[in-house]
Short mmCIF file of the C-alpha atoms (twelve columns), coordinates in Angstrom:
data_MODEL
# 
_entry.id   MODEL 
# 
loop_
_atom_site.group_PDB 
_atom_site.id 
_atom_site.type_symbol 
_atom_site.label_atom_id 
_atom_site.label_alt_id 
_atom_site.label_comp_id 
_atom_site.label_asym_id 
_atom_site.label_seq_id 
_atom_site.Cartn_x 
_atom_site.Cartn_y 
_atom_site.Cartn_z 
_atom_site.pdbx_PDB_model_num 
ATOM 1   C CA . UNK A 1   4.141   -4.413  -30.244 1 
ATOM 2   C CA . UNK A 2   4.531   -4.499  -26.252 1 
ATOM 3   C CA . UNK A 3   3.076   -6.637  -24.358 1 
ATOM 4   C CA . UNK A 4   0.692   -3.742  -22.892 1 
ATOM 5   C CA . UNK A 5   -0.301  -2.942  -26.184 1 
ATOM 6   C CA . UNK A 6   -0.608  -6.336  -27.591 1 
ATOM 7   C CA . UNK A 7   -3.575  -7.381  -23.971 1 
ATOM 8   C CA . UNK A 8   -5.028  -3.834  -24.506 1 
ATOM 9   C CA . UNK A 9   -6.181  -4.414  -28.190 1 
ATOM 10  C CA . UNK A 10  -7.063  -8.502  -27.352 1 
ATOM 11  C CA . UNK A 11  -9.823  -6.826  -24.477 1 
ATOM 12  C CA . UNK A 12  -10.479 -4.300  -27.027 1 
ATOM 13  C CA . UNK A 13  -11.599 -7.098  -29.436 1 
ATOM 14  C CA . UNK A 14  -13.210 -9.161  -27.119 1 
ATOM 15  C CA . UNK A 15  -15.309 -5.947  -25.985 1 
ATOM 16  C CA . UNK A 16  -16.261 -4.541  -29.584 1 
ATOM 17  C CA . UNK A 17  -16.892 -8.280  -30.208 1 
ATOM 18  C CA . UNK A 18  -19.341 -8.580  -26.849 1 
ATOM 19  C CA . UNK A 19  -20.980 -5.233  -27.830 1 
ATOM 20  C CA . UNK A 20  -21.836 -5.930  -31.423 1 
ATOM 21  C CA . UNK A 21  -23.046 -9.575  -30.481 1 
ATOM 22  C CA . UNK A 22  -25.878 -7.723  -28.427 1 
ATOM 23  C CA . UNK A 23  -26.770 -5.143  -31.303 1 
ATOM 24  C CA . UNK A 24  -27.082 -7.982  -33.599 1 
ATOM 25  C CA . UNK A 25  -29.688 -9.003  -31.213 1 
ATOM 26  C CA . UNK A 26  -31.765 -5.918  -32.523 1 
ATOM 27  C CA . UNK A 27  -32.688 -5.579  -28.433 1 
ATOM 28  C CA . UNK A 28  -36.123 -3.753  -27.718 1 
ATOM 29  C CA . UNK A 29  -36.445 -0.509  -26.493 1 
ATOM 30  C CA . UNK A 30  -37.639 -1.867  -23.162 1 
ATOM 31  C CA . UNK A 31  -34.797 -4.601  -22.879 1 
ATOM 32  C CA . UNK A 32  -32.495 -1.252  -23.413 1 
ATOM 33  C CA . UNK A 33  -33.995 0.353   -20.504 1 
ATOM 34  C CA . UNK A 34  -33.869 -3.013  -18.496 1 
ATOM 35  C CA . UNK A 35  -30.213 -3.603  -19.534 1 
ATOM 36  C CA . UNK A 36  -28.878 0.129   -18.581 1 
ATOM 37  C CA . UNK A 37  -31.474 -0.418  -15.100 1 
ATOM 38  C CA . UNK A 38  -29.566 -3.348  -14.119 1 
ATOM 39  C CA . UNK A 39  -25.851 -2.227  -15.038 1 
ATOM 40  C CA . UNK A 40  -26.795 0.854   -13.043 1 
ATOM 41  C CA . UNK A 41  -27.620 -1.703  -10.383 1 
ATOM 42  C CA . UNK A 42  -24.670 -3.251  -10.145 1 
ATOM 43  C CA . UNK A 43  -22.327 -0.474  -10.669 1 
ATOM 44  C CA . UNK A 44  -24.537 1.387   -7.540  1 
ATOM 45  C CA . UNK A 45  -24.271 -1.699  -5.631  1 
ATOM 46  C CA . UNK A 46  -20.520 -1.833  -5.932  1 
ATOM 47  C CA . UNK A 47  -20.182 1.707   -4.925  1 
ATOM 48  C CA . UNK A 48  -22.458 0.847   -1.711  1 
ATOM 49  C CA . UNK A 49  -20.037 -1.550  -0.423  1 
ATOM 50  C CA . UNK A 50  -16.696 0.554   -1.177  1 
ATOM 51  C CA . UNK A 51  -15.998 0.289   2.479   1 
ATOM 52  C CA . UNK A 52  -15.594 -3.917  2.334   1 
ATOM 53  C CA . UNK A 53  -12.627 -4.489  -0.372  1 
ATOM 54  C CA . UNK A 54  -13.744 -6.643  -2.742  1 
ATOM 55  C CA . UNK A 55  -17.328 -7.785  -1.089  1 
ATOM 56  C CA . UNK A 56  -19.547 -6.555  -3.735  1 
ATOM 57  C CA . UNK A 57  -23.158 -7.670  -5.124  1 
ATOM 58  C CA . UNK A 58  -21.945 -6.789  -8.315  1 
ATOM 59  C CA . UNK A 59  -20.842 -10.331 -9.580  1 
ATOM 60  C CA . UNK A 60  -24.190 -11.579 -8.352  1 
ATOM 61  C CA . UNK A 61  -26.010 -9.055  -10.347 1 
ATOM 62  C CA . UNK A 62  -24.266 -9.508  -13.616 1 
ATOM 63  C CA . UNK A 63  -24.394 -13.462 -13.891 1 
ATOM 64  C CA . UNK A 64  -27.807 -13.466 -12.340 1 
ATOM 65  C CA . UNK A 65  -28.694 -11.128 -15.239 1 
ATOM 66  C CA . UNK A 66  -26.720 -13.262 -17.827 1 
ATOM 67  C CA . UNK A 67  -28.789 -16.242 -16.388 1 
ATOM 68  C CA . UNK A 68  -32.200 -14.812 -16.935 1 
ATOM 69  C CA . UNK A 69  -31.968 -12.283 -20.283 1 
ATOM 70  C CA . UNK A 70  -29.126 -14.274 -21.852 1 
ATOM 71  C CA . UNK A 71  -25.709 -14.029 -23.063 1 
ATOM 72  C CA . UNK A 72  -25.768 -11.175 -24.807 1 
ATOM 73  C CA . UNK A 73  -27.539 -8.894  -22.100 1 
ATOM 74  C CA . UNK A 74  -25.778 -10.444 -19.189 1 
ATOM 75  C CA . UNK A 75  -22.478 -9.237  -21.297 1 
ATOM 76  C CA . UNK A 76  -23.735 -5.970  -21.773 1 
ATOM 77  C CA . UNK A 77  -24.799 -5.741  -18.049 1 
ATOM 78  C CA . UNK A 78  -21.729 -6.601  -16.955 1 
ATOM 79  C CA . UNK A 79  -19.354 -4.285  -19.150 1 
ATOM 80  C CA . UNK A 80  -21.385 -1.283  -18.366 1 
ATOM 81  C CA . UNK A 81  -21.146 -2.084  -14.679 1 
ATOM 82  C CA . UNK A 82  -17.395 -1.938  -14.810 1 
ATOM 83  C CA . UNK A 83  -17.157 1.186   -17.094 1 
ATOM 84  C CA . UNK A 84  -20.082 3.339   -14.952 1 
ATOM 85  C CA . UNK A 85  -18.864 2.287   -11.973 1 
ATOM 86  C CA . UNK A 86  -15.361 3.223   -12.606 1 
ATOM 87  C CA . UNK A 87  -16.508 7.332   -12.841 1 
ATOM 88  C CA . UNK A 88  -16.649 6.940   -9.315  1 
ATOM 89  C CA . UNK A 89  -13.480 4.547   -8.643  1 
ATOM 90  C CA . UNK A 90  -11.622 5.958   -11.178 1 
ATOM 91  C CA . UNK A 91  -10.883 4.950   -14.654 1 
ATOM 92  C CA . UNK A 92  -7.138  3.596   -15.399 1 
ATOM 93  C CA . UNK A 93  -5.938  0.416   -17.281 1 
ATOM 94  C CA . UNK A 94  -7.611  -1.714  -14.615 1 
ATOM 95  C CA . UNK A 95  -11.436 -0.446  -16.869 1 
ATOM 96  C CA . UNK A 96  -11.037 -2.405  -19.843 1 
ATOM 97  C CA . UNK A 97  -9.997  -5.739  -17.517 1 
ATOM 98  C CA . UNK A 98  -12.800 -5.336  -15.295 1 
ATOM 99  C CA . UNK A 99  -15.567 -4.781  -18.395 1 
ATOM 100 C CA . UNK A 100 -13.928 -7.652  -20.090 1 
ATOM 101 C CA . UNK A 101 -14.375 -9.641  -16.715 1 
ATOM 102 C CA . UNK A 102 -17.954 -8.671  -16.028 1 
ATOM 103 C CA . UNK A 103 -19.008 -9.336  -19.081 1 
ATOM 104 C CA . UNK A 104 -17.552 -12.706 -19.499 1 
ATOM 105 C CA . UNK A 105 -19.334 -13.582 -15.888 1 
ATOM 106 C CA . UNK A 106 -22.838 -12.070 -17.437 1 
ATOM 107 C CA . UNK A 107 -22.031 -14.812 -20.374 1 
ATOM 108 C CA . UNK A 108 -21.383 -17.539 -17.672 1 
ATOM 109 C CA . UNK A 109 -24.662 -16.393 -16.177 1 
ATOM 110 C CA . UNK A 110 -25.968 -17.726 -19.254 1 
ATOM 111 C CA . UNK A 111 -24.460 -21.014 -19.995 1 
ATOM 112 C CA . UNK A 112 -25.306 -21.796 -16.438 1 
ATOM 113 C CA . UNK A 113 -28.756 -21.551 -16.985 1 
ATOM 114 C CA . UNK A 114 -28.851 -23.737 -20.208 1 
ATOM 115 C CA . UNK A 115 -27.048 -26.482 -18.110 1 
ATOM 116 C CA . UNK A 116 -29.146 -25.802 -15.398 1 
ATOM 117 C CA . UNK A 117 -32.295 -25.789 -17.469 1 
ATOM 118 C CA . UNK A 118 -32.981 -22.719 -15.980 1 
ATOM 119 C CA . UNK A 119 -33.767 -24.442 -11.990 1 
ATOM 120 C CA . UNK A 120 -30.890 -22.435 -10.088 1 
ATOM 121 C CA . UNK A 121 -29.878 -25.290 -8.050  1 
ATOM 122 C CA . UNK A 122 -28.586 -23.457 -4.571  1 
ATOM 123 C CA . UNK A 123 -25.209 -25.349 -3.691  1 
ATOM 124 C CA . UNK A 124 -23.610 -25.758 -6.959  1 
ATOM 125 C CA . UNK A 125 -24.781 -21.828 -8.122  1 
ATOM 126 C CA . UNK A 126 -22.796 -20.642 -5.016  1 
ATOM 127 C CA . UNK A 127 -20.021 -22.902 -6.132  1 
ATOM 128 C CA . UNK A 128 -19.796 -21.320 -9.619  1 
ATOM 129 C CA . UNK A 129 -20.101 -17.776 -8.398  1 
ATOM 130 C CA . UNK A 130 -17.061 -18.186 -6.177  1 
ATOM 131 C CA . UNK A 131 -15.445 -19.497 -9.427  1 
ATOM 132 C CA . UNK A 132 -16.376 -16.515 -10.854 1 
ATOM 133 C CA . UNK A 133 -15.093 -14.412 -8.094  1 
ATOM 134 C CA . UNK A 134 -11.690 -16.441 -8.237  1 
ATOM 135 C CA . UNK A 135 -11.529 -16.019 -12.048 1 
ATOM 136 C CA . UNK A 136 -12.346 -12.350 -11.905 1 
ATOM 137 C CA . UNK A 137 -9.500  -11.831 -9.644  1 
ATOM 138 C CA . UNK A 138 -7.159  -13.877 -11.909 1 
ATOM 139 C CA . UNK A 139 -8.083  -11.650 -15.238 1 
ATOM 140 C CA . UNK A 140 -8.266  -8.699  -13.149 1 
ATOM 141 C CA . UNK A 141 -5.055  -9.212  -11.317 1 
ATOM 142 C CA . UNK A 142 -2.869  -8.347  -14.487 1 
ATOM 143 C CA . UNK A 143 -3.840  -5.134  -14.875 1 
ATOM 144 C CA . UNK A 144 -1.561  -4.510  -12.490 1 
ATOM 145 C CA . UNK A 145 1.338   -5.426  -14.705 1 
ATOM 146 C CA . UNK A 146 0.452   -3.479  -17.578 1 
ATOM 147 C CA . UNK A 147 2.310   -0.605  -15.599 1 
ATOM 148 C CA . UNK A 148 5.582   -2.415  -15.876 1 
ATOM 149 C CA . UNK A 149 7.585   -1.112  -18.387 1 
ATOM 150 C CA . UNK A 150 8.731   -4.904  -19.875 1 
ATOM 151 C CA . UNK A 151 6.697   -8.126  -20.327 1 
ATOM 152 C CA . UNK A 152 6.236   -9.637  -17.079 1 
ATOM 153 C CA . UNK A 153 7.962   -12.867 -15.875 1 
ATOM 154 C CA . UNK A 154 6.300   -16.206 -14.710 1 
ATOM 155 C CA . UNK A 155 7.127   -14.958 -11.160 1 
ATOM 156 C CA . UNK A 156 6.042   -11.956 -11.498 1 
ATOM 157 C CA . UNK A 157 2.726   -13.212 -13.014 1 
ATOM 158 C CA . UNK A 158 2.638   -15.594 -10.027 1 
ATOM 159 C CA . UNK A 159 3.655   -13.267 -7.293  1 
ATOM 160 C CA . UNK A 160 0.876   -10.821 -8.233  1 
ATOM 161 C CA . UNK A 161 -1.337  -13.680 -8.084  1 
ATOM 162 C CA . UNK A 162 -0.887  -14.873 -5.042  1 
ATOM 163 C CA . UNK A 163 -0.943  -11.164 -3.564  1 
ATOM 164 C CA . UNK A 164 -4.307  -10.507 -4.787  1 
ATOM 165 C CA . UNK A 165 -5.732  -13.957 -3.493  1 
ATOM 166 C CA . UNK A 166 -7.228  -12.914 0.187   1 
ATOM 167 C CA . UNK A 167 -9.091  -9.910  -2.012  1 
ATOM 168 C CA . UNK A 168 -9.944  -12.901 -4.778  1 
ATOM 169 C CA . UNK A 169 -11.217 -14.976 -1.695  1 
ATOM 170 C CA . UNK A 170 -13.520 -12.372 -0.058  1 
ATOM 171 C CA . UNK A 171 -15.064 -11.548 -3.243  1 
ATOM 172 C CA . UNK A 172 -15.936 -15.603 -3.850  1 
ATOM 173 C CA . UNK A 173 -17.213 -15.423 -0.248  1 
ATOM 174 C CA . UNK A 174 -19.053 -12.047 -1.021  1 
ATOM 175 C CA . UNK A 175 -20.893 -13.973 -3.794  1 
ATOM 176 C CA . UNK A 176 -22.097 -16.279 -1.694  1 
ATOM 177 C CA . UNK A 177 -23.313 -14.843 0.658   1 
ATOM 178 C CA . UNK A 178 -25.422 -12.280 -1.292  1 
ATOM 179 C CA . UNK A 179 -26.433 -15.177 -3.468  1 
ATOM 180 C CA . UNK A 180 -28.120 -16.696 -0.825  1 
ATOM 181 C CA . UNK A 181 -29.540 -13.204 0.536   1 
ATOM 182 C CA . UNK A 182 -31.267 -12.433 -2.892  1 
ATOM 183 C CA . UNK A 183 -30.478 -14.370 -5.123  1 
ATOM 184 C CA . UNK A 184 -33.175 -16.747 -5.702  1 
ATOM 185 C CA . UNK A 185 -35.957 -13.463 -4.970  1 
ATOM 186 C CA . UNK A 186 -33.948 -11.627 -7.583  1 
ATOM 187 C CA . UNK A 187 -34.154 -14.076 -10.091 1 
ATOM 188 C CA . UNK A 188 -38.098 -14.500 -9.745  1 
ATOM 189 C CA . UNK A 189 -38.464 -10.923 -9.986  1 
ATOM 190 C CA . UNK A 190 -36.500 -10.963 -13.006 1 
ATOM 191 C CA . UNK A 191 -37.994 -13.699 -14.696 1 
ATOM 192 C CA . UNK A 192 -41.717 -12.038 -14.337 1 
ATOM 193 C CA . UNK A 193 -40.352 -8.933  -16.100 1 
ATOM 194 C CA . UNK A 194 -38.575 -11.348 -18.728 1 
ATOM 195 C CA . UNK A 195 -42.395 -12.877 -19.440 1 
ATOM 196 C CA . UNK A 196 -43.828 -9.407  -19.648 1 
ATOM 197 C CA . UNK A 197 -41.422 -8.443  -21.913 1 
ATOM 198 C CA . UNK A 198 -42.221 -11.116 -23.978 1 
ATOM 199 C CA . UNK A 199 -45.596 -11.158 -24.112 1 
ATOM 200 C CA . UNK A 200 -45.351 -7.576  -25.236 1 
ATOM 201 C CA . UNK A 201 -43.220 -8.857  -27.488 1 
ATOM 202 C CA . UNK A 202 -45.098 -10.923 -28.747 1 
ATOM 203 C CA . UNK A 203 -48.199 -8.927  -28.723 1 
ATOM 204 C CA . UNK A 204 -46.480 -6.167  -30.689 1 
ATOM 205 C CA . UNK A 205 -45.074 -8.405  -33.726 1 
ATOM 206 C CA . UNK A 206 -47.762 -10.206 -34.014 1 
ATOM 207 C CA . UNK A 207 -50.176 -9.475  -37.880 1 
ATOM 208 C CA . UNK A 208 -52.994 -7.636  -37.381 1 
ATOM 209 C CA . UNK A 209 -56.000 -9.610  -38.079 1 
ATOM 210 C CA . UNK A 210 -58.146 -8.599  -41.231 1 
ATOM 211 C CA . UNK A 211 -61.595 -7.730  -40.307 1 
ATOM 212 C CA . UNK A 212 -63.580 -11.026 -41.437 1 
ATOM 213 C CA . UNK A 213 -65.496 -10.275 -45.402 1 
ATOM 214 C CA . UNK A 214 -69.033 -9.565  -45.018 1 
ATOM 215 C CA . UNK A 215 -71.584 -11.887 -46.291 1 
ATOM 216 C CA . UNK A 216 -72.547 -12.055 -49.944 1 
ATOM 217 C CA . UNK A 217 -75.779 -10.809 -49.790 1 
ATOM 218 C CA . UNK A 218 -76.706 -12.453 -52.908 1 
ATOM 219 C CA . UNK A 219 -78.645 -10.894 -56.284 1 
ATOM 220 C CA . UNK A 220 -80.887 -8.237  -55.454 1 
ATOM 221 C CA . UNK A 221 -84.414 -8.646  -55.773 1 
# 
């Protein structure tokens, strides 16, 4: 198996994998709707900024969403970001890497917010989005050598690396600074929808209450 192959069908697992974790989750209609409204989001908002390479709200979207709805959601969010908003970019070997990448930053999203109990400290939440962005860049980076025709060398690995790092750096700089444009507002927003949705939840699993007996009204006279 070549090495193309062989990264192709590991993101292929990882993807099913990410997809059937949020079935399992047996997700609402509504949290469907809210899922595909929020990919649509961040696939949109990439396309708005095609004119600034690599400065996208998209990463902010995703991991926000992972850090409100949850690890499953935020990986959904964040795969069908990269796949929708490829039909305008163009889809290529580079899909797969950037759905895998997404979705991985929706599941940070996530695990942030259980260390976090759920407070979105400012400073250190722009520090882990421009992790993200850096990280994204370093997954994303090899789909680049999945053209070459043998397994790629350390250097080569490396050189590609360092060639994509001013695009790595102005997407960890993009993060920031939309996080601290909407981030914070975005997350309230989201979090009021996240309560309706479970109070209607909540509301619709609940048992029906039987209507109360009525009153022996003794022997008849």
């Amino acid at each position: 198996m070549t090495w193309q192959v062989s990264t192709l069908a590991l993101l292929a697992v990882v993807l099913t994998a990410g997809f059937a974790w949020y079935e399992r989750t047996h997700p609402s209609s509504k949290v469907l709707a809210l899922v595909a409204t929020l990919a649509a989001l961040a696939a949109l908002g990439r396309v708005a900024f095609a004119p600034l390479p690599n400065v996208k709200p998209t990463t902010d979207l995703v991991f926000l969403s992972g850090y409100v709805l949850g690890g499953a959601p935020g990986f959904a969010v964040g795969a069908v970001a990269g796949v929708a908003s490829n039909l305008v970019f163009g889809q290529g070997p580079w899909t797969p890497w950037q759905m895998t990448g997404w979705g991985l930053i929706g599941m940070a999203g996530a695990g942030w917010a259980l260390l976090t109990r759920r407070r979105l400290p400012r400073i250190p939440t722009a520090g882990v989005l421009v992790l993200c962005g850096l990280g994204f860049g370093l997954l994303t980076n090899l789909s680049t050598l999945t053209a070459a025709g043998r397994t790629p060398s350390w250097s080569q690995w490396a050189a590609t690396e360092v060639s994509g790092l001013p695009f790595d750096i102005a997407h960890a700089v993009g993060n920031v600074v939309f996080f601290v444009a909407f981030g914070p507002a975005f997350v309230r927003v989201l979090q009021r929808y996240r309560v309706r949705l479970q109070v209607s939840w909540t509301a619709e699993d609940a048992p029906r209450a039987l209507p109360a007996p009525l009153p022996d009204p003794g022997p008849h006279r």
